[in-house]
């Protein structure tokens, strides 16, 4: 017998999961996502990626402002789902919704729980310099990503991987793990492994004020922040008072200098912490990303003897 599923998700990360459920002919009775948001220079309302997919496939879409006023719960009772699947929805489900479907509510989370509970697990895994990450499916509870684990799948993080690239890999993995999880739920064989709260770490939302890079940080931490904030919101340095976005940087061995001082202009090696970093790809305001040599050639030649330094 086909089981009715309500899918809750909002951003690009959730799209492969919904697409896979549709492709596998699961009965998706409705999709919930966050409201349309202003976007672009004109700040016109733009539907989230999950809504775009659901609408294109003829699936009813609901965008409640809150789940805690009772209206969403009433709507869900009318839909009578057997299972609620949540993938990067962006809101915590209240108990009255968690207890509603017979098969429960399950979540696809982009980390190896209990590490990196919260809104930005992918970015924080890179910022922290983790070498491994993965996807976890879990039975949802009232806490923040605290539910019992169903399945986990682990992958290596590439040394130069950005959050954008890791998002793509984990979103596809999440879709595969979701299919396996639903099969276990329907067969009554889904495990429940409690999380060890003592091992938990938090991944709060990424704030724009995190974008400013600090050349006093260690080269490793500097480069990890660049990776974690790429592509959004991006990591920023300043040169002659103007913002410059750093898309890629690598630590440089056996070189050191004063933080922020350009040590080698051809390769754009800059003093950082107790060592140095090489800035590989940069983007000045209003320009396209470019390699370091091209960016350096665009700087007005300073007087001889001038110490080139990032602000």
Short mmCIF file of C-alpha atoms in Angstrom, two decimals:
data_model
loop_
_atom_site.label_atom_id
_atom_site.label_comp_id
_atom_site.label_asym_id
_atom_site.label_seq_id
_atom_site.Cartn_x
_atom_site.Cartn_y
_atom_site.Cartn_z
CA UNK A 1 0.00 0.00 0.00
CA UNK A 2 1.32 3.45 -0.91
CA UNK A 3 2.09 5.65 2.07
CA UNK A 4 1.29 9.36 1.96
CA UNK A 5 4.25 11.64 2.57
CA UNK A 6 4.38 15.35 3.37
CA UNK A 7 7.75 16.84 2.44
CA UNK A 8 9.14 19.86 4.30
CA UNK A 9 12.17 21.63 2.83
CA UNK A 10 13.23 24.97 1.42
CA UNK A 11 16.69 25.47 -0.19
CA UNK A 12 18.70 23.82 -2.97
CA UNK A 13 20.04 21.19 -0.57
CA UNK A 14 16.55 19.67 -0.19
CA UNK A 15 15.78 19.50 -3.93
CA UNK A 16 17.54 16.17 -4.70
CA UNK A 17 15.63 14.49 -1.85
CA UNK A 18 12.24 15.66 -3.12
CA UNK A 19 13.18 14.88 -6.71
CA UNK A 20 14.20 11.34 -5.75
CA UNK A 21 10.92 10.72 -3.88
CA UNK A 22 8.98 11.91 -6.91
CA UNK A 23 11.08 9.80 -9.29
CA UNK A 24 10.52 6.73 -7.12
CA UNK A 25 6.74 7.32 -7.29
CA UNK A 26 6.23 7.98 -3.60
CA UNK A 27 2.85 9.55 -2.85
CA UNK A 28 3.77 13.16 -2.02
CA UNK A 29 0.51 14.72 -0.86
CA UNK A 30 1.95 18.17 -0.14
CA UNK A 31 5.14 20.19 0.23
CA UNK A 32 5.80 22.74 2.98
CA UNK A 33 8.51 25.37 2.56
CA UNK A 34 9.33 28.81 3.88
CA UNK A 35 7.70 31.89 2.32
CA UNK A 36 9.00 33.52 -0.87
CA UNK A 37 11.80 36.01 -0.13
CA UNK A 38 12.95 39.22 -1.85
CA UNK A 39 15.90 38.53 -4.12
CA UNK A 40 18.11 40.30 -6.64
CA UNK A 41 18.59 43.96 -7.35
CA UNK A 42 14.88 44.55 -7.78
CA UNK A 43 14.15 42.69 -4.51
CA UNK A 44 11.19 40.95 -6.14
CA UNK A 45 9.72 37.96 -4.35
CA UNK A 46 11.40 34.72 -5.40
CA UNK A 47 10.06 31.21 -4.65
CA UNK A 48 12.47 28.86 -2.88
CA UNK A 49 13.97 26.00 -4.92
CA UNK A 50 11.79 23.31 -3.32
CA UNK A 51 8.64 25.24 -4.19
CA UNK A 52 9.79 25.59 -7.79
CA UNK A 53 10.23 21.83 -8.13
CA UNK A 54 6.96 20.96 -6.38
CA UNK A 55 4.97 23.46 -8.44
CA UNK A 56 6.48 22.15 -11.66
CA UNK A 57 5.37 18.63 -10.69
CA UNK A 58 1.86 19.69 -9.69
CA UNK A 59 2.30 19.06 -5.97
CA UNK A 60 0.37 21.38 -3.60
CA UNK A 61 2.67 23.82 -1.79
CA UNK A 62 2.05 25.44 1.60
CA UNK A 63 4.18 28.24 3.05
CA UNK A 64 3.03 28.98 6.61
CA UNK A 65 4.71 31.83 8.45
CA UNK A 66 4.81 29.70 11.60
CA UNK A 67 4.15 26.13 12.67
CA UNK A 68 3.19 27.10 16.22
CA UNK A 69 -0.19 28.80 15.88
CA UNK A 70 -2.15 25.57 15.40
CA UNK A 71 -3.12 26.30 11.79
CA UNK A 72 -0.34 24.22 10.27
CA UNK A 73 -1.20 21.29 12.54
CA UNK A 74 -4.86 21.51 11.52
CA UNK A 75 -3.86 21.55 7.87
CA UNK A 76 -1.61 18.53 8.35
CA UNK A 77 -4.37 16.58 10.10
CA UNK A 78 -6.51 17.13 7.04
CA UNK A 79 -3.70 15.87 4.80
CA UNK A 80 -3.31 12.82 7.07
CA UNK A 81 0.26 11.92 6.10
CA UNK A 82 1.72 8.58 7.14
CA UNK A 83 5.18 10.15 7.23
CA UNK A 84 6.66 13.65 7.30
CA UNK A 85 10.10 14.06 5.70
CA UNK A 86 12.07 17.17 6.69
CA UNK A 87 15.17 18.32 4.79
CA UNK A 88 16.63 21.77 5.53
CA UNK A 89 13.18 23.22 6.19
CA UNK A 90 14.54 25.90 8.50
CA UNK A 91 12.05 25.57 11.35
CA UNK A 92 11.72 23.31 14.40
CA UNK A 93 8.56 21.21 14.39
CA UNK A 94 6.34 21.48 17.51
CA UNK A 95 5.32 18.35 19.39
CA UNK A 96 1.75 18.32 18.04
CA UNK A 97 3.15 17.93 14.52
CA UNK A 98 5.90 15.49 15.50
CA UNK A 99 3.29 13.16 16.98
CA UNK A 100 0.87 13.40 14.06
CA UNK A 101 2.03 10.87 11.38
CA UNK A 102 1.92 7.11 12.22
CA UNK A 103 5.46 6.58 10.87
CA UNK A 104 6.72 9.72 12.57
CA UNK A 105 8.80 12.61 11.29
CA UNK A 106 12.27 11.98 9.92
CA UNK A 107 15.06 14.39 9.06
CA UNK A 108 17.99 14.32 6.63
CA UNK A 109 20.90 16.22 8.20
CA UNK A 110 24.22 17.07 6.54
CA UNK A 111 26.63 15.96 9.24
CA UNK A 112 27.65 12.94 11.28
CA UNK A 113 25.44 13.62 14.28
CA UNK A 114 25.83 14.51 17.09
CA UNK A 115 28.63 16.60 15.55
CA UNK A 116 27.35 19.85 14.05
CA UNK A 117 23.76 20.12 15.17
CA UNK A 118 22.10 23.19 13.74
CA UNK A 119 21.57 25.27 10.63
CA UNK A 120 25.01 25.31 8.99
CA UNK A 121 26.73 21.93 9.47
CA UNK A 122 28.50 21.93 6.11
CA UNK A 123 30.11 25.34 6.54
CA UNK A 124 31.19 24.64 10.11
CA UNK A 125 32.75 21.29 9.22
CA UNK A 126 35.04 23.13 6.80
CA UNK A 127 35.71 26.10 9.09
CA UNK A 128 36.77 23.65 11.82
CA UNK A 129 39.07 21.78 9.43
CA UNK A 130 37.24 18.45 9.66
CA UNK A 131 38.55 15.76 7.34
CA UNK A 132 35.37 13.67 7.36
CA UNK A 133 31.66 14.41 7.30
CA UNK A 134 28.51 12.76 5.99
CA UNK A 135 24.75 12.54 6.20
CA UNK A 136 22.53 11.33 9.03
CA UNK A 137 18.86 10.40 8.98
CA UNK A 138 17.02 10.50 12.29
CA UNK A 139 13.68 10.23 14.04
CA UNK A 140 12.84 13.83 14.91
CA UNK A 141 12.38 15.04 18.48
CA UNK A 142 11.61 18.44 20.02
CA UNK A 143 15.29 19.31 20.39
CA UNK A 144 17.64 20.76 17.79
CA UNK A 145 18.79 17.73 15.77
CA UNK A 146 18.72 15.57 18.91
CA UNK A 147 16.57 12.66 17.66
CA UNK A 148 17.54 9.00 17.54
CA UNK A 149 19.73 8.11 14.56
CA UNK A 150 18.43 5.81 11.83
CA UNK A 151 21.29 5.72 9.30
CA UNK A 152 24.66 7.42 8.79
CA UNK A 153 26.94 7.60 5.78
CA UNK A 154 30.46 9.02 5.97
CA UNK A 155 32.70 10.61 3.32
CA UNK A 156 36.13 12.24 3.24
CA UNK A 157 36.35 16.02 2.84
CA UNK A 158 38.77 16.99 0.08
CA UNK A 159 41.65 19.25 1.23
CA UNK A 160 40.63 22.14 -1.07
CA UNK A 161 36.86 21.55 -0.98
CA UNK A 162 34.50 24.50 -0.59
CA UNK A 163 31.11 24.48 1.10
CA UNK A 164 29.44 24.85 -2.30
CA UNK A 165 31.07 21.68 -3.62
CA UNK A 166 30.41 19.79 -0.40
CA UNK A 167 26.75 20.90 -0.49
CA UNK A 168 26.38 19.26 -3.90
CA UNK A 169 27.95 15.98 -2.80
CA UNK A 170 26.02 15.71 0.44
CA UNK A 171 22.67 16.65 -1.10
CA UNK A 172 22.94 13.74 -3.51
CA UNK A 173 24.05 11.42 -0.73
CA UNK A 174 21.13 12.61 1.37
CA UNK A 175 18.68 11.59 -1.35
CA UNK A 176 20.14 8.09 -1.46
CA UNK A 177 20.10 7.72 2.32
CA UNK A 178 16.52 9.00 2.51
CA UNK A 179 15.31 6.25 0.15
CA UNK A 180 17.00 3.60 2.29
CA UNK A 181 15.54 5.12 5.44
CA UNK A 182 11.97 5.14 4.13
CA UNK A 183 12.29 1.51 3.08
CA UNK A 184 13.36 0.60 6.64
CA UNK A 185 10.49 2.60 8.14
CA UNK A 186 7.87 0.97 5.92
CA UNK A 187 9.22 -2.48 6.70
CA UNK A 188 9.26 -1.75 10.44
CA UNK A 189 13.04 -2.24 10.66
CA UNK A 190 14.30 1.31 11.12
CA UNK A 191 16.84 1.39 13.98
CA UNK A 192 16.80 3.95 16.79
CA UNK A 193 20.29 4.76 18.06
CA UNK A 194 20.31 7.48 20.75
CA UNK A 195 22.81 10.30 20.26
CA UNK A 196 25.60 10.90 22.76
CA UNK A 197 24.96 14.47 23.87
CA UNK A 198 28.46 14.69 25.35
CA UNK A 199 29.87 14.58 21.80
CA UNK A 200 27.54 17.24 20.41
CA UNK A 201 28.82 20.39 18.72
CA UNK A 202 26.70 23.25 17.41
CA UNK A 203 26.54 24.74 13.90
CA UNK A 204 24.70 28.06 14.27
CA UNK A 205 23.65 30.08 11.20
CA UNK A 206 26.47 31.76 9.30
CA UNK A 207 26.45 35.53 9.89
CA UNK A 208 27.74 38.15 7.45
CA UNK A 209 30.03 39.56 10.12
CA UNK A 210 32.02 36.32 9.92
CA UNK A 211 33.16 37.25 6.40
CA UNK A 212 36.09 39.47 7.39
CA UNK A 213 39.34 37.52 7.26
CA UNK A 214 42.00 38.09 9.90
CA UNK A 215 45.64 37.80 8.85
CA UNK A 216 46.57 37.30 12.49
CA UNK A 217 44.87 33.90 12.41
CA UNK A 218 46.89 30.79 11.66
CA UNK A 219 47.31 30.01 7.94
CA UNK A 220 45.24 26.85 8.36
CA UNK A 221 42.34 28.65 10.09
CA UNK A 222 42.48 31.48 7.53
CA UNK A 223 42.18 29.06 4.59
CA UNK A 224 39.51 26.95 6.27
CA UNK A 225 37.34 30.05 6.75
CA UNK A 226 37.75 30.87 3.05
CA UNK A 227 36.60 27.35 2.15
CA UNK A 228 33.69 27.38 4.58
CA UNK A 229 32.34 30.74 3.39
CA UNK A 230 32.65 29.94 -0.32
CA UNK A 231 30.37 30.68 -2.14
CA UNK A 232 28.20 32.48 0.41
CA UNK A 233 28.58 34.90 2.08
CA UNK A 234 32.20 34.85 0.95
CA UNK A 235 35.42 35.74 2.78
CA UNK A 236 36.59 39.36 2.57
CA UNK A 237 39.90 41.19 2.93
CA UNK A 238 40.55 44.88 2.21
CA UNK A 239 43.20 46.51 0.04
CA UNK A 240 43.54 50.32 0.01
CA UNK A 241 40.19 50.46 1.79
CA UNK A 242 38.36 48.42 -0.85
CA UNK A 243 36.79 45.01 -0.21
CA UNK A 244 38.29 42.01 -2.00
CA UNK A 245 36.62 38.62 -1.87
CA UNK A 246 38.96 35.63 -1.52
CA UNK A 247 37.66 32.55 -3.32
CA UNK A 248 40.70 30.35 -2.71
CA UNK A 249 43.79 30.46 -0.49
CA UNK A 250 46.33 27.87 0.61
CA UNK A 251 48.87 27.76 3.46
CA UNK A 252 52.52 28.24 2.42
CA UNK A 253 55.15 26.14 4.15
CA UNK A 254 58.46 27.55 5.43
CA UNK A 255 57.53 31.20 4.80
CA UNK A 256 56.49 33.82 7.33
CA UNK A 257 56.09 37.56 7.62
CA UNK A 258 54.10 40.30 9.29
CA UNK A 259 50.36 39.63 9.10
CA UNK A 260 48.79 41.19 6.02
CA UNK A 261 52.09 42.18 4.37
CA UNK A 262 52.54 40.95 0.79
CA UNK A 263 55.78 38.96 0.76
CA UNK A 264 55.84 37.83 -2.89
CA UNK A 265 53.69 39.70 -5.39
CA UNK A 266 53.95 37.32 -8.34
CA UNK A 267 52.39 34.46 -6.35
CA UNK A 268 50.68 36.85 -3.91
CA UNK A 269 52.06 35.30 -0.74
CA UNK A 270 50.94 37.19 2.36
CA UNK A 271 52.09 37.02 5.97
CA UNK A 272 49.49 35.29 8.15
CA UNK A 273 49.68 34.35 11.82
CA UNK A 274 52.97 32.55 12.40
CA UNK A 275 53.35 31.73 8.70
CA UNK A 276 51.93 32.77 5.35
CA UNK A 277 49.15 32.08 2.86
CA UNK A 278 49.01 32.26 -0.90
CA UNK A 279 45.93 33.98 -2.28
CA UNK A 280 44.93 32.04 -5.40
CA UNK A 281 41.64 33.51 -6.62
CA UNK A 282 40.31 36.97 -5.75
CA UNK A 283 37.45 39.22 -6.73
CA UNK A 284 37.45 42.98 -6.40
CA UNK A 285 34.13 44.76 -5.96
CA UNK A 286 32.25 44.95 -9.27
CA UNK A 287 34.69 42.57 -10.98
CA UNK A 288 34.68 38.89 -11.88
CA UNK A 289 36.83 36.37 -9.95
CA UNK A 290 40.41 36.29 -11.27
CA UNK A 291 43.72 34.59 -10.55
CA UNK A 292 46.20 36.34 -8.28
CA UNK A 293 48.55 37.43 -11.08
CA UNK A 294 45.72 39.12 -12.99
CA UNK A 295 44.48 40.81 -9.84
CA UNK A 296 48.00 42.03 -8.99
CA UNK A 297 48.45 43.47 -12.49
CA UNK A 298 45.33 45.57 -11.93
CA UNK A 299 46.80 47.35 -8.92
CA UNK A 300 48.17 50.83 -9.61
CA UNK A 301 51.98 50.59 -9.27
CA UNK A 302 52.98 52.15 -5.92
CA UNK A 303 56.17 54.17 -5.36
CA UNK A 304 59.38 52.17 -4.98
CA UNK A 305 59.91 50.97 -1.44
CA UNK A 306 56.21 50.96 -0.57
CA UNK A 307 55.20 48.03 1.64
CA UNK A 308 52.14 46.44 0.07
CA UNK A 309 49.76 45.43 2.81
CA UNK A 310 46.17 44.30 3.09
CA UNK A 311 44.11 46.36 5.53
#
